[in-house]
Amino acid sequence: MTVFNKRNALVGFITLKAAQRALERRKQRRRRSAKIAAVVTLGVVSVGIVAAIAAVLHRRSGEEGHSLQGYAVGDDDSEIVGEYVTAPEPLPAT
């Protein structure tokens, strides 16, 4: 009896084709998982950007009409209200 007959050739061929299909399925799963990870990452980054823009717009809308929120402001820009401006103390000579 010889090892190389039609039945063994058919079994070997079917085995190789099954292994190829399994390998292709693994590659497709890896590609799918990589695509899913990329889409999720892109979504998280997009939501973060939108949230940052919303926070900046919210801050700017709260500042309208208030040049310095919480501080006393004089009518003249050169005048400082609530603080005394003094000359600095001279340093002692050594």
Tab-separated table of C-alpha atoms in Angstrom:
chain	number	residue	atom	x	y	z
A	1	MET	CA	0.000	0.000	0.000
A	2	THR	CA	1.398	3.398	-0.950
A	3	VAL	CA	1.146	6.544	1.133
A	4	PHE	CA	0.381	8.743	-1.888
A	5	ASN	CA	-3.104	7.807	-2.969
A	6	LYS	CA	-6.201	9.794	-3.917
A	7	ARG	CA	-7.785	9.636	-0.485
A	8	ASN	CA	-4.685	10.959	1.333
A	9	ALA	CA	-4.238	13.685	-1.262
A	10	LEU	CA	-7.872	14.764	-0.796
A	11	VAL	CA	-7.558	14.756	3.017
A	12	GLY	CA	-4.351	16.800	2.819
A	13	PHE	CA	-5.891	19.294	0.392
A	14	ILE	CA	-8.992	19.782	2.560
A	15	THR	CA	-6.818	20.195	5.668
A	16	LEU	CA	-4.684	22.863	3.989
A	17	LYS	CA	-7.757	24.753	2.757
A	18	ALA	CA	-9.311	24.676	6.249
A	19	ALA	CA	-6.081	26.013	7.742
A	20	GLN	CA	-5.990	28.818	5.142
A	21	ARG	CA	-9.582	29.794	5.893
A	22	ALA	CA	-8.915	29.810	9.636
A	23	LEU	CA	-5.881	32.045	9.102
A	24	GLU	CA	-7.912	34.455	6.947
A	25	ARG	CA	-10.628	34.613	9.618
A	26	ARG	CA	-8.032	35.495	12.259
A	27	LYS	CA	-6.664	38.279	10.064
A	28	GLN	CA	-10.185	39.625	9.488
A	29	ARG	CA	-10.880	39.596	13.231
A	30	ARG	CA	-7.658	41.476	13.895
A	31	ARG	CA	-8.569	44.019	11.239
A	32	ARG	CA	-12.067	44.378	12.662
A	33	SER	CA	-10.793	44.826	16.196
A	34	ALA	CA	-8.229	47.368	15.004
A	35	LYS	CA	-10.951	49.284	13.146
A	36	ILE	CA	-13.223	49.226	16.180
A	37	ALA	CA	-10.412	50.470	18.422
A	38	ALA	CA	-9.582	53.251	15.965
A	39	VAL	CA	-13.211	54.364	15.715
A	40	VAL	CA	-13.665	54.347	19.505
A	41	THR	CA	-10.447	56.320	19.995
A	42	LEU	CA	-11.483	58.838	17.346
A	43	GLY	CA	-14.883	59.196	19.025
A	44	VAL	CA	-13.367	59.818	22.451
A	45	VAL	CA	-10.962	62.412	21.047
A	46	SER	CA	-13.814	64.122	19.171
A	47	VAL	CA	-15.965	64.295	22.296
A	48	GLY	CA	-13.011	65.739	24.215
A	49	ILE	CA	-12.464	68.424	21.593
A	50	VAL	CA	-16.157	69.340	21.565
A	51	ALA	CA	-16.190	69.502	25.381
A	52	ALA	CA	-13.114	71.766	25.399
A	53	ILE	CA	-14.682	74.104	22.848
A	54	ALA	CA	-17.908	74.180	24.844
A	55	ALA	CA	-15.981	75.015	28.040
A	56	VAL	CA	-14.138	77.877	26.326
A	57	LEU	CA	-17.374	79.253	24.885
A	58	HIS	CA	-19.055	78.965	28.271
A	59	ARG	CA	-16.226	80.895	29.953
A	60	ARG	CA	-16.289	83.597	27.316
A	61	SER	CA	-20.050	84.002	27.550
A	62	GLY	CA	-19.744	84.409	31.329
A	63	GLU	CA	-17.128	87.160	30.929
A	64	GLU	CA	-19.235	89.426	28.723
A	65	GLY	CA	-19.970	92.694	30.482
A	66	HIS	CA	-17.390	92.025	33.199
A	67	SER	CA	-13.892	93.181	32.362
A	68	LEU	CA	-12.421	91.871	35.617
A	69	GLN	CA	-14.825	89.622	37.416
A	70	GLY	CA	-14.687	89.982	41.199
A	71	TYR	CA	-12.322	92.963	41.222
A	72	ALA	CA	-12.989	96.676	41.674
A	73	VAL	CA	-12.308	98.586	38.482
A	74	GLY	CA	-11.837	102.357	38.220
A	75	ASP	CA	-13.142	104.556	35.455
A	76	ASP	CA	-9.661	105.519	34.330
A	77	ASP	CA	-7.378	102.706	33.153
A	78	SER	CA	-4.313	104.336	34.734
A	79	GLU	CA	-5.961	104.403	38.149
A	80	ILE	CA	-5.698	101.333	40.359
A	81	VAL	CA	-8.511	101.056	42.857
A	82	GLY	CA	-7.946	99.410	46.218
A	83	GLU	CA	-4.161	99.288	46.056
A	84	TYR	CA	-1.471	101.735	47.072
A	85	VAL	CA	1.475	101.996	44.764
A	86	THR	CA	4.701	102.640	46.678
A	87	ALA	CA	8.318	102.726	45.679
A	88	PRO	CA	10.266	99.608	46.572
A	89	GLU	CA	12.530	99.757	49.616
A	90	PRO	CA	16.188	100.377	48.828
A	91	LEU	CA	18.554	97.482	49.390
A	92	PRO	CA	21.159	97.991	52.158
A	93	ALA	CA	24.744	98.309	50.973
A	94	THR	CA	27.008	95.537	52.086
